[in-house]
Amino acid sequence: MREEREIFGKYLSRHNLRDTPQRELILDTFLKREEHVSAEELYDIVKKRDPSIGQATVYRNLKLFSEAGLAREVDLGDGVARYEHSYKHPHHDHLICRGCGKTVEVVDAVIEELQKRVAEKYGFKLTDHALYLYGNCEECRKKE
Amino acid sequence: MREEREIFGKYLSRHNLRDTPQRELILDTFLKREEHVSAEELYDIVKKRDPSIGQATVYRNLKLFSEAGLAREVDLGDGVARYEHSYKHPHHDHLICRGCGKTVEVVDAVIEELQKRVAEKYGFKLTDHALYLYGNCEECRKKE
DNA sequence: CATGAGATGATAACGATTTTCATTAGCAAC
DNA sequence: GTTGCTAATGAAAATCGTTATCATCTCATG
């Protein structure tokens, strides 16, 4: 977390942006959360520490964290943007339970490689991808 | 297209739904389009043939086509729902050009199989998935 | 051809996100 | 410190795709 703050500080000064208490608070709160958070969720948490904070500020800063390489936007397809840690948290795909919504991060080197090849077959140079695997987790299946 | 209409007709009567001129027109227009369409786009086309049509009707019917198995919703992640043909048009993934937006439909049996295995490794029973490959197509790369 | 339920069209409502705008406050130079 | 420039903030309005509401219309069936 110290490292992230340092990176962020450098990003701010390099881009002539300012260090504000709101920014610190939002970043802090974001870094402490290990799970994906939506702007709304983060706003609710942050509000407890500083009720005067505006939700536009949370939206604005989450976007900023992404630009600074500290956060990554995740689209689980429900119309709500979520953010996950990006620093020292490399690319991965998501396995999502249709029952309880639980998400698991997964990577498969072979799938990644095959994707690149499929793209090449069609003359595309792959830059990135989004893979969401939907299913039912063990617990949810037991309940049925 | 004849087949699709027949399926739709059966779906309607089986579900006590009615056959209306608007429905016919929207279905017709949808079936003629080969590319993905958003509700908005379809509405614009349909309006030319029947300016009195409401856009809610287009939204409603696209949803209905999906339920009847004639359409499939595609989420390219830009916040707009698109629909593609579903009848005799099996599952596939999408390769999307970051430059011009062109999309290509792709399938890779090995990737599909590996996905299933990855899911199983985490105790999940895979039901479906969404894979979007983003890159730059040949033409866009040449332009640079 | 009456009748009842589904369908439609216009419009308001929705929810997530963005913009606007007046005000506040970092921060670098003096 | 004080100043001055400009970014950042908070509140509220605006956006945009989509859905809900509701009065009216119109299929399909008896």
mmCIF file of C-alpha atoms (C1' of nucleotides) in Angstrom:
data_model
loop_
_atom_site.group_PDB
_atom_site.id
_atom_site.type_symbol
_atom_site.label_atom_id
_atom_site.label_comp_id
_atom_site.label_asym_id
_atom_site.label_seq_id
_atom_site.Cartn_x
_atom_site.Cartn_y
_atom_site.Cartn_z
ATOM 1 C CA MET A 1 0.000 0.000 0.000
ATOM 2 C CA ARG A 2 2.912 2.254 0.635
ATOM 3 C CA GLU A 3 4.168 1.519 -2.849
ATOM 4 C CA GLU A 4 0.836 2.335 -4.407
ATOM 5 C CA ARG A 5 0.676 5.667 -2.660
ATOM 6 C CA GLU A 6 4.130 6.482 -3.876
ATOM 7 C CA ILE A 7 3.174 5.652 -7.440
ATOM 8 C CA PHE A 8 0.078 7.728 -7.118
ATOM 9 C CA GLY A 9 2.003 10.651 -5.697
ATOM 10 C CA LYS A 10 4.395 10.535 -8.604
ATOM 11 C CA TYR A 11 1.520 10.277 -11.043
ATOM 12 C CA LEU A 12 -0.084 13.353 -9.527
ATOM 13 C CA SER A 13 2.967 15.557 -9.676
ATOM 14 C CA ARG A 14 3.927 14.342 -13.127
ATOM 15 C CA HIS A 15 0.482 15.356 -14.358
ATOM 16 C CA ASN A 16 0.176 18.574 -12.391
ATOM 17 C CA LEU A 17 -2.606 17.193 -10.302
ATOM 18 C CA ARG A 18 -3.138 17.917 -6.658
ATOM 19 C CA ASP A 19 -3.019 15.958 -3.526
ATOM 20 C CA THR A 20 -6.247 16.416 -1.605
ATOM 21 C CA PRO A 21 -7.590 14.823 1.558
ATOM 22 C CA GLN A 22 -10.556 13.420 -0.394
ATOM 23 C CA ARG A 23 -8.217 11.763 -2.852
ATOM 24 C CA GLU A 24 -6.161 10.239 -0.063
ATOM 25 C CA LEU A 25 -9.245 8.987 1.676
ATOM 26 C CA ILE A 26 -10.728 7.432 -1.423
ATOM 27 C CA LEU A 27 -7.448 5.825 -2.428
ATOM 28 C CA ASP A 28 -6.919 4.492 1.057
ATOM 29 C CA THR A 29 -10.364 2.993 1.161
ATOM 30 C CA PHE A 30 -9.962 1.487 -2.275
ATOM 31 C CA LEU A 31 -6.630 -0.092 -1.412
ATOM 32 C CA LYS A 32 -7.995 -1.647 1.741
ATOM 33 C CA ARG A 33 -10.805 -3.410 -0.107
ATOM 34 C CA GLU A 34 -9.638 -6.651 -1.589
ATOM 35 C CA GLU A 35 -12.787 -7.408 -3.577
ATOM 36 C CA HIS A 36 -14.132 -5.622 -6.621
ATOM 37 C CA VAL A 37 -15.949 -2.436 -5.719
ATOM 38 C CA SER A 38 -18.368 -0.295 -7.608
ATOM 39 C CA ALA A 39 -18.216 3.473 -7.298
ATOM 40 C CA GLU A 40 -21.458 3.374 -5.344
ATOM 41 C CA GLU A 41 -20.131 0.840 -2.861
ATOM 42 C CA LEU A 42 -16.916 2.739 -2.361
ATOM 43 C CA TYR A 43 -18.878 5.936 -1.899
ATOM 44 C CA ASP A 44 -20.927 4.341 0.868
ATOM 45 C CA ILE A 45 -17.810 3.258 2.721
ATOM 46 C CA VAL A 46 -15.995 6.534 2.252
ATOM 47 C CA LYS A 47 -19.034 8.504 3.389
ATOM 48 C CA LYS A 48 -18.740 6.955 6.832
ATOM 49 C CA ARG A 49 -15.345 8.487 7.301
ATOM 50 C CA ASP A 50 -16.201 11.785 5.659
ATOM 51 C CA PRO A 51 -19.913 12.422 5.210
ATOM 52 C CA SER A 52 -19.259 15.619 3.313
ATOM 53 C CA ILE A 53 -17.680 13.830 0.385
ATOM 54 C CA GLY A 54 -19.551 13.954 -2.914
ATOM 55 C CA GLN A 55 -20.139 10.878 -4.999
ATOM 56 C CA ALA A 56 -18.943 12.589 -8.165
ATOM 57 C CA THR A 57 -15.584 12.826 -6.458
ATOM 58 C CA VAL A 58 -15.527 9.089 -5.966
ATOM 59 C CA TYR A 59 -16.356 8.488 -9.620
ATOM 60 C CA ARG A 60 -13.748 10.978 -10.713
ATOM 61 C CA ASN A 61 -11.031 9.499 -8.575
ATOM 62 C CA LEU A 62 -11.684 5.879 -9.476
ATOM 63 C CA LYS A 63 -11.180 6.893 -13.062
ATOM 64 C CA LEU A 64 -7.991 8.631 -12.057
ATOM 65 C CA PHE A 65 -6.695 5.553 -10.252
ATOM 66 C CA SER A 66 -7.229 3.595 -13.439
ATOM 67 C CA GLU A 67 -5.217 6.093 -15.419
ATOM 68 C CA ALA A 68 -2.484 5.927 -12.842
ATOM 69 C CA GLY A 69 -2.351 2.150 -13.210
ATOM 70 C CA LEU A 70 -3.622 1.403 -9.735
ATOM 71 C CA ALA A 71 -7.081 0.231 -10.650
ATOM 72 C CA ARG A 72 -8.675 -1.672 -13.461
ATOM 73 C CA GLU A 73 -12.277 -1.480 -14.569
ATOM 74 C CA VAL A 74 -14.166 -4.736 -14.618
ATOM 75 C CA ASP A 75 -17.455 -5.148 -16.436
ATOM 76 C CA LEU A 76 -19.394 -8.090 -15.087
ATOM 77 C CA GLY A 77 -22.195 -7.308 -17.485
ATOM 78 C CA ASP A 78 -24.764 -6.084 -14.978
ATOM 79 C CA GLY A 79 -24.508 -2.468 -15.983
ATOM 80 C CA VAL A 80 -22.345 -1.464 -13.039
ATOM 81 C CA ALA A 81 -18.655 -0.688 -13.395
ATOM 82 C CA ARG A 82 -16.484 -2.300 -10.773
ATOM 83 C CA TYR A 83 -12.849 -1.672 -9.993
ATOM 84 C CA GLU A 84 -10.165 -4.058 -8.898
ATOM 85 C CA HIS A 85 -6.551 -3.533 -7.890
ATOM 86 C CA SER A 86 -4.229 -3.334 -10.810
ATOM 87 C CA TYR A 87 -0.821 -2.737 -9.268
ATOM 88 C CA LYS A 88 1.064 -6.021 -8.935
ATOM 89 C CA HIS A 89 -2.158 -7.746 -9.824
ATOM 90 C CA PRO A 90 -1.735 -9.003 -13.363
ATOM 91 C CA HIS A 91 -4.346 -9.831 -15.941
ATOM 92 C CA HIS A 92 -6.792 -12.609 -15.193
ATOM 93 C CA ASP A 93 -10.243 -13.727 -16.207
ATOM 94 C CA HIS A 94 -13.344 -14.113 -14.102
ATOM 95 C CA LEU A 95 -15.420 -17.071 -13.127
ATOM 96 C CA ILE A 96 -18.793 -15.905 -11.879
ATOM 97 C CA CYS A 97 -21.465 -17.877 -10.063
ATOM 98 C CA ARG A 98 -24.935 -17.324 -11.482
ATOM 99 C CA GLY A 99 -26.377 -18.322 -8.146
ATOM 100 C CA CYS A 100 -24.612 -16.272 -5.492
ATOM 101 C CA GLY A 101 -22.571 -13.875 -7.611
ATOM 102 C CA LYS A 102 -19.274 -15.052 -6.185
ATOM 103 C CA THR A 103 -16.353 -14.354 -8.498
ATOM 104 C CA VAL A 104 -13.089 -16.241 -8.778
ATOM 105 C CA GLU A 105 -10.060 -14.985 -10.641
ATOM 106 C CA VAL A 106 -8.552 -17.463 -13.051
ATOM 107 C CA VAL A 107 -5.791 -17.635 -15.625
ATOM 108 C CA ASP A 108 -4.963 -20.265 -18.153
ATOM 109 C CA ALA A 109 -1.842 -19.781 -20.198
ATOM 110 C CA VAL A 110 -3.034 -22.110 -22.936
ATOM 111 C CA ILE A 111 -6.303 -20.259 -23.409
ATOM 112 C CA GLU A 112 -4.403 -16.992 -23.570
ATOM 113 C CA GLU A 113 -2.090 -18.334 -26.224
ATOM 114 C CA LEU A 114 -4.907 -19.806 -28.284
ATOM 115 C CA GLN A 115 -6.737 -16.518 -28.250
ATOM 116 C CA LYS A 116 -3.751 -14.821 -29.756
ATOM 117 C CA ARG A 117 -3.634 -17.421 -32.505
ATOM 118 C CA VAL A 118 -7.325 -17.174 -33.282
ATOM 119 C CA ALA A 119 -6.974 -13.427 -33.629
ATOM 120 C CA GLU A 120 -3.990 -13.823 -35.939
ATOM 121 C CA LYS A 121 -5.909 -16.226 -38.100
ATOM 122 C CA TYR A 122 -8.260 -13.365 -38.902
ATOM 123 C CA GLY A 123 -5.508 -10.839 -39.429
ATOM 124 C CA PHE A 124 -5.982 -9.198 -36.039
ATOM 125 C CA LYS A 125 -3.235 -8.162 -33.701
ATOM 126 C CA LEU A 126 -4.635 -8.890 -30.258
ATOM 127 C CA THR A 127 -4.320 -6.109 -27.699
ATOM 128 C CA ASP A 128 -6.485 -7.397 -24.871
ATOM 129 C CA HIS A 129 -9.547 -9.439 -24.137
ATOM 130 C CA ALA A 130 -12.368 -10.001 -21.726
ATOM 131 C CA LEU A 131 -13.389 -13.495 -20.719
ATOM 132 C CA TYR A 132 -16.204 -14.123 -18.311
ATOM 133 C CA LEU A 133 -17.099 -17.683 -17.415
ATOM 134 C CA TYR A 134 -20.545 -18.081 -15.940
ATOM 135 C CA GLY A 135 -21.667 -21.117 -14.045
ATOM 136 C CA ASN A 136 -22.762 -22.439 -10.689
ATOM 137 C CA CYS A 137 -20.371 -22.890 -7.832
ATOM 138 C CA GLU A 138 -20.184 -26.010 -5.716
ATOM 139 C CA GLU A 139 -22.140 -24.572 -2.806
ATOM 140 C CA CYS A 140 -24.963 -23.279 -4.958
ATOM 141 C CA ARG A 141 -25.253 -26.633 -6.697
ATOM 142 C CA LYS A 142 -25.524 -28.403 -3.353
ATOM 143 C CA LYS A 143 -28.366 -26.187 -2.269
ATOM 144 C CA GLU A 144 -30.540 -27.282 -5.153
ATOM 145 C CA MET B 1 -36.524 -16.325 -42.885
ATOM 146 C CA ARG B 2 -39.648 -18.309 -43.586
ATOM 147 C CA GLU B 3 -38.573 -20.771 -40.941
ATOM 148 C CA GLU B 4 -37.961 -18.076 -38.386
ATOM 149 C CA ARG B 5 -41.409 -16.621 -38.915
ATOM 150 C CA GLU B 6 -42.940 -20.019 -38.467
ATOM 151 C CA ILE B 7 -41.071 -20.530 -35.210
ATOM 152 C CA PHE B 8 -42.145 -17.136 -34.051
ATOM 153 C CA GLY B 9 -45.768 -17.787 -34.960
ATOM 154 C CA LYS B 10 -45.714 -20.987 -32.972
ATOM 155 C CA TYR B 11 -44.060 -19.257 -30.064
ATOM 156 C CA LEU B 12 -46.761 -16.613 -30.047
ATOM 157 C CA SER B 13 -49.702 -18.984 -30.051
ATOM 158 C CA ARG B 14 -48.067 -21.304 -27.547
ATOM 159 C CA HIS B 15 -47.698 -18.361 -25.178
ATOM 160 C CA ASN B 16 -51.021 -16.698 -25.882
ATOM 161 C CA LEU B 17 -49.367 -13.740 -27.473
ATOM 162 C CA ARG B 18 -50.704 -11.859 -30.430
ATOM 163 C CA ASP B 19 -49.646 -11.333 -33.923
ATOM 164 C CA THR B 20 -49.554 -7.637 -34.705
ATOM 165 C CA PRO B 21 -48.362 -5.672 -37.724
ATOM 166 C CA GLN B 22 -45.742 -3.918 -35.600
ATOM 167 C CA ARG B 23 -44.357 -7.247 -34.489
ATOM 168 C CA GLU B 24 -44.181 -8.508 -38.039
ATOM 169 C CA LEU B 25 -42.484 -5.369 -39.205
ATOM 170 C CA ILE B 26 -39.898 -5.390 -36.452
ATOM 171 C CA LEU B 27 -39.154 -9.080 -36.911
ATOM 172 C CA ASP B 28 -38.879 -8.655 -40.648
ATOM 173 C CA THR B 29 -36.487 -5.794 -40.291
ATOM 174 C CA PHE B 30 -34.422 -7.645 -37.735
ATOM 175 C CA LEU B 31 -34.153 -10.752 -39.890
ATOM 176 C CA LYS B 32 -33.021 -8.776 -42.881
ATOM 177 C CA ARG B 33 -30.137 -7.218 -40.997
ATOM 178 C CA GLU B 34 -27.146 -9.479 -40.931
ATOM 179 C CA GLU B 35 -25.048 -7.435 -38.519
ATOM 180 C CA HIS B 36 -25.624 -6.852 -34.839
ATOM 181 C CA VAL B 37 -28.221 -4.190 -34.181
ATOM 182 C CA SER B 38 -29.050 -2.152 -31.161
ATOM 183 C CA ALA B 39 -32.651 -1.370 -30.310
ATOM 184 C CA GLU B 40 -32.027 2.221 -31.266
ATOM 185 C CA GLU B 41 -30.632 1.313 -34.675
ATOM 186 C CA LEU B 42 -33.471 -1.046 -35.390
ATOM 187 C CA TYR B 43 -35.947 1.578 -34.310
ATOM 188 C CA ASP B 44 -34.485 4.058 -36.775
ATOM 189 C CA ILE B 45 -34.833 1.603 -39.640
ATOM 190 C CA VAL B 46 -38.317 0.483 -38.689
ATOM 191 C CA LYS B 47 -39.482 4.063 -38.308
ATOM 192 C CA LYS B 48 -38.914 4.638 -41.993
ATOM 193 C CA ARG B 49 -41.459 2.020 -42.862
ATOM 194 C CA ASP B 50 -43.901 2.935 -40.122
ATOM 195 C CA PRO B 51 -43.268 6.322 -38.526
ATOM 196 C CA SER B 52 -46.006 5.767 -35.978
ATOM 197 C CA ILE B 53 -44.149 2.951 -34.269
ATOM 198 C CA GLY B 54 -42.959 3.569 -30.719
ATOM 199 C CA GLN B 55 -39.471 2.739 -29.628
ATOM 200 C CA ALA B 56 -40.697 0.935 -26.533
ATOM 201 C CA THR B 57 -42.313 -1.515 -28.905
ATOM 202 C CA VAL B 58 -38.967 -2.198 -30.525
ATOM 203 C CA TYR B 59 -37.336 -2.801 -27.148
ATOM 204 C CA ARG B 60 -40.185 -5.047 -26.080
ATOM 205 C CA ASN B 61 -40.100 -7.110 -29.214
ATOM 206 C CA LEU B 62 -36.356 -7.582 -29.334
ATOM 207 C CA LYS B 63 -36.647 -9.036 -25.877
ATOM 208 C CA LEU B 64 -39.427 -11.245 -27.105
ATOM 209 C CA PHE B 65 -37.378 -12.482 -30.052
ATOM 210 C CA SER B 66 -34.690 -13.501 -27.601
ATOM 211 C CA GLU B 67 -37.158 -15.484 -25.560
ATOM 212 C CA ALA B 68 -38.414 -17.146 -28.707
ATOM 213 C CA GLY B 69 -34.874 -18.189 -29.565
ATOM 214 C CA LEU B 70 -34.586 -16.012 -32.634
ATOM 215 C CA ALA B 71 -32.250 -13.402 -31.228
ATOM 216 C CA ARG B 72 -29.385 -13.293 -28.807
ATOM 217 C CA GLU B 73 -28.232 -10.339 -26.794
ATOM 218 C CA VAL B 74 -24.622 -9.323 -27.240
ATOM 219 C CA ASP B 75 -22.853 -6.995 -24.854
ATOM 220 C CA LEU B 76 -19.840 -5.409 -26.470
ATOM 221 C CA GLY B 77 -19.165 -3.494 -23.287
ATOM 222 C CA ASP B 78 -20.085 -0.027 -24.508
ATOM 223 C CA GLY B 79 -23.277 0.163 -22.544
ATOM 224 C CA VAL B 80 -25.536 -0.605 -25.495
ATOM 225 C CA ALA B 81 -27.281 -3.940 -25.913
ATOM 226 C CA ARG B 82 -27.047 -5.369 -29.374
ATOM 227 C CA TYR B 83 -28.892 -8.298 -30.864
ATOM 228 C CA GLU B 84 -27.747 -10.908 -33.333
ATOM 229 C CA HIS B 85 -29.551 -13.753 -35.048
ATOM 230 C CA SER B 86 -29.776 -16.832 -32.928
ATOM 231 C CA TYR B 87 -31.711 -19.314 -35.050
ATOM 232 C CA LYS B 88 -29.319 -21.659 -36.850
ATOM 233 C CA HIS B 89 -26.568 -19.402 -35.705
ATOM 234 C CA PRO B 90 -24.761 -21.225 -32.927
ATOM 235 C CA HIS B 91 -22.610 -19.854 -30.159
ATOM 236 C CA HIS B 92 -19.462 -17.980 -31.091
ATOM 237 C CA ASP B 93 -17.147 -15.388 -29.669
ATOM 238 C CA HIS B 94 -16.309 -11.950 -30.965
ATOM 239 C CA LEU B 95 -13.172 -10.419 -32.305
ATOM 240 C CA ILE B 96 -13.475 -6.652 -32.274
ATOM 241 C CA CYS B 97 -11.254 -4.072 -33.904
ATOM 242 C CA ARG B 98 -10.310 -1.211 -31.601
ATOM 243 C CA GLY B 99 -9.737 0.943 -34.625
ATOM 244 C CA CYS B 100 -12.813 0.670 -36.807
ATOM 245 C CA GLY B 101 -15.162 -1.331 -34.610
ATOM 246 C CA LYS B 102 -15.464 -4.167 -37.090
ATOM 247 C CA THR B 103 -16.469 -7.439 -35.445
ATOM 248 C CA VAL B 104 -15.707 -10.952 -36.592
ATOM 249 C CA GLU B 105 -17.357 -14.046 -35.220
ATOM 250 C CA VAL B 106 -14.973 -16.771 -34.162
ATOM 251 C CA VAL B 107 -15.074 -20.178 -32.510
ATOM 252 C CA ASP B 108 -12.329 -22.376 -31.223
ATOM 253 C CA ALA B 109 -13.287 -25.775 -29.951
ATOM 254 C CA VAL B 110 -10.131 -26.126 -27.888
ATOM 255 C CA ILE B 111 -10.688 -22.841 -26.084
ATOM 256 C CA GLU B 112 -14.263 -23.855 -25.356
ATOM 257 C CA GLU B 113 -13.114 -27.152 -23.891
ATOM 258 C CA LEU B 114 -10.388 -25.566 -21.796
ATOM 259 C CA GLN B 115 -12.835 -23.095 -20.351
ATOM 260 C CA LYS B 116 -14.973 -25.927 -19.137
ATOM 261 C CA ARG B 117 -11.967 -27.511 -17.470
ATOM 262 C CA VAL B 118 -10.834 -24.313 -15.810
ATOM 263 C CA ALA B 119 -14.304 -23.879 -14.375
ATOM 264 C CA GLU B 120 -14.342 -27.430 -13.086
ATOM 265 C CA LYS B 121 -11.003 -26.930 -11.424
ATOM 266 C CA TYR B 122 -12.695 -24.370 -9.197
ATOM 267 C CA GLY B 123 -15.770 -26.468 -8.577
ATOM 268 C CA PHE B 124 -17.919 -24.573 -11.037
ATOM 269 C CA LYS B 125 -20.308 -26.108 -13.504
ATOM 270 C CA LEU B 126 -20.020 -23.899 -16.553
ATOM 271 C CA THR B 127 -23.272 -22.717 -18.082
ATOM 272 C CA ASP B 128 -22.084 -20.122 -20.569
ATOM 273 C CA HIS B 129 -19.415 -17.554 -21.175
ATOM 274 C CA ALA B 130 -18.582 -14.320 -22.879
ATOM 275 C CA LEU B 131 -15.301 -13.882 -24.674
ATOM 276 C CA TYR B 132 -14.384 -10.675 -26.425
ATOM 277 C CA LEU B 133 -11.064 -10.395 -28.172
ATOM 278 C CA TYR B 134 -9.953 -6.837 -28.822
ATOM 279 C CA GLY B 135 -7.252 -5.918 -31.270
ATOM 280 C CA ASN B 136 -6.496 -4.148 -34.501
ATOM 281 C CA CYS B 137 -7.517 -5.525 -37.831
ATOM 282 C CA GLU B 138 -5.215 -5.733 -40.806
ATOM 283 C CA GLU B 139 -6.609 -2.660 -42.544
ATOM 284 C CA CYS B 140 -6.404 -0.473 -39.489
ATOM 285 C CA ARG B 141 -2.811 -1.543 -38.908
ATOM 286 C CA LYS B 142 -1.903 -0.627 -42.462
ATOM 287 C CA LYS B 143 -3.309 2.846 -42.055
ATOM 288 C CA GLU B 144 -0.898 3.633 -39.251
ATOM 289 C "C1'" DC C 1 -69.506 -8.736 -33.261
ATOM 290 C "C1'" DA C 2 -68.886 -8.652 -28.302
ATOM 291 C "C1'" DT C 3 -65.454 -9.279 -24.931
ATOM 292 C "C1'" DG C 4 -61.308 -9.798 -22.482
ATOM 293 C "C1'" DA C 5 -56.561 -9.794 -22.372
ATOM 294 C "C1'" DG C 6 -52.480 -8.632 -24.757
ATOM 295 C "C1'" DA C 7 -50.134 -4.761 -27.454
ATOM 296 C "C1'" DT C 8 -49.159 -0.285 -28.454
ATOM 297 C "C1'" DG C 9 -47.431 4.662 -28.153
ATOM 298 C "C1'" DA C 10 -46.427 8.584 -25.438
ATOM 299 C "C1'" DT C 11 -44.383 9.836 -21.706
ATOM 300 C "C1'" DA C 12 -42.531 9.588 -17.210
ATOM 301 C "C1'" DA C 13 -39.331 7.149 -14.457
ATOM 302 C "C1'" DC C 14 -35.079 4.710 -13.800
ATOM 303 C "C1'" DG C 15 -30.163 3.949 -12.390
ATOM 304 C "C1'" DA C 16 -25.466 4.583 -13.323
ATOM 305 C "C1'" DT C 17 -22.532 7.892 -14.700
ATOM 306 C "C1'" DT C 18 -21.065 12.584 -16.345
ATOM 307 C "C1'" DT C 19 -21.362 17.431 -16.670
ATOM 308 C "C1'" DT C 20 -21.951 21.945 -15.028
ATOM 309 C "C1'" DC C 21 -20.907 25.603 -12.195
ATOM 310 C "C1'" DA C 22 -20.033 28.242 -8.338
ATOM 311 C "C1'" DT C 23 -16.918 27.798 -4.619
ATOM 312 C "C1'" DT C 24 -12.880 26.078 -2.246
ATOM 313 C "C1'" DA C 25 -8.175 25.105 -1.670
ATOM 314 C "C1'" DG C 26 -3.431 23.017 -3.280
ATOM 315 C "C1'" DC C 27 0.933 24.681 -4.411
ATOM 316 C "C1'" DA C 28 4.599 27.248 -6.676
ATOM 317 C "C1'" DA C 29 6.551 31.693 -6.949
ATOM 318 C "C1'" DC C 30 7.219 35.798 -4.763
ATOM 319 C "C1'" DG D 1 3.180 34.232 4.853
ATOM 320 C "C1'" DT D 2 0.580 36.137 0.799
ATOM 321 C "C1'" DT D 3 -0.745 35.976 -3.865
ATOM 322 C "C1'" DG D 4 -2.412 34.034 -8.021
ATOM 323 C "C1'" DC D 5 -3.276 30.422 -10.974
ATOM 324 C "C1'" DT D 6 -5.743 26.474 -11.736
ATOM 325 C "C1'" DA D 7 -7.209 21.977 -10.218
ATOM 326 C "C1'" DA D 8 -10.659 19.810 -7.157
ATOM 327 C "C1'" DT D 9 -14.770 19.620 -4.866
ATOM 328 C "C1'" DG D 10 -19.945 19.141 -3.793
ATOM 329 C "C1'" DA D 11 -24.556 19.747 -5.173
ATOM 330 C "C1'" DA D 12 -27.479 19.487 -8.508
ATOM 331 C "C1'" DA D 13 -28.832 19.066 -13.165
ATOM 332 C "C1'" DA D 14 -28.127 16.593 -17.321
ATOM 333 C "C1'" DT D 15 -27.291 12.267 -20.089
ATOM 334 C "C1'" DC D 16 -28.211 7.971 -22.053
ATOM 335 C "C1'" DG D 17 -29.992 3.509 -22.635
ATOM 336 C "C1'" DT D 18 -33.627 1.147 -21.014
ATOM 337 C "C1'" DT D 19 -37.977 0.017 -18.420
ATOM 338 C "C1'" DA D 20 -42.429 1.089 -16.296
ATOM 339 C "C1'" DT D 21 -46.905 3.279 -16.407
ATOM 340 C "C1'" DC D 22 -51.252 4.007 -18.249
ATOM 341 C "C1'" DA D 23 -54.863 5.119 -21.201
ATOM 342 C "C1'" DT D 24 -56.221 3.470 -25.532
ATOM 343 C "C1'" DC D 25 -56.467 0.287 -29.111
ATOM 344 C "C1'" DT D 26 -56.904 -4.191 -31.354
ATOM 345 C "C1'" DC D 27 -56.202 -9.170 -31.931
ATOM 346 C "C1'" DA D 28 -58.378 -13.774 -31.472
ATOM 347 C "C1'" DT D 29 -61.875 -16.457 -29.812
ATOM 348 C "C1'" DG D 30 -66.480 -17.816 -28.725
#
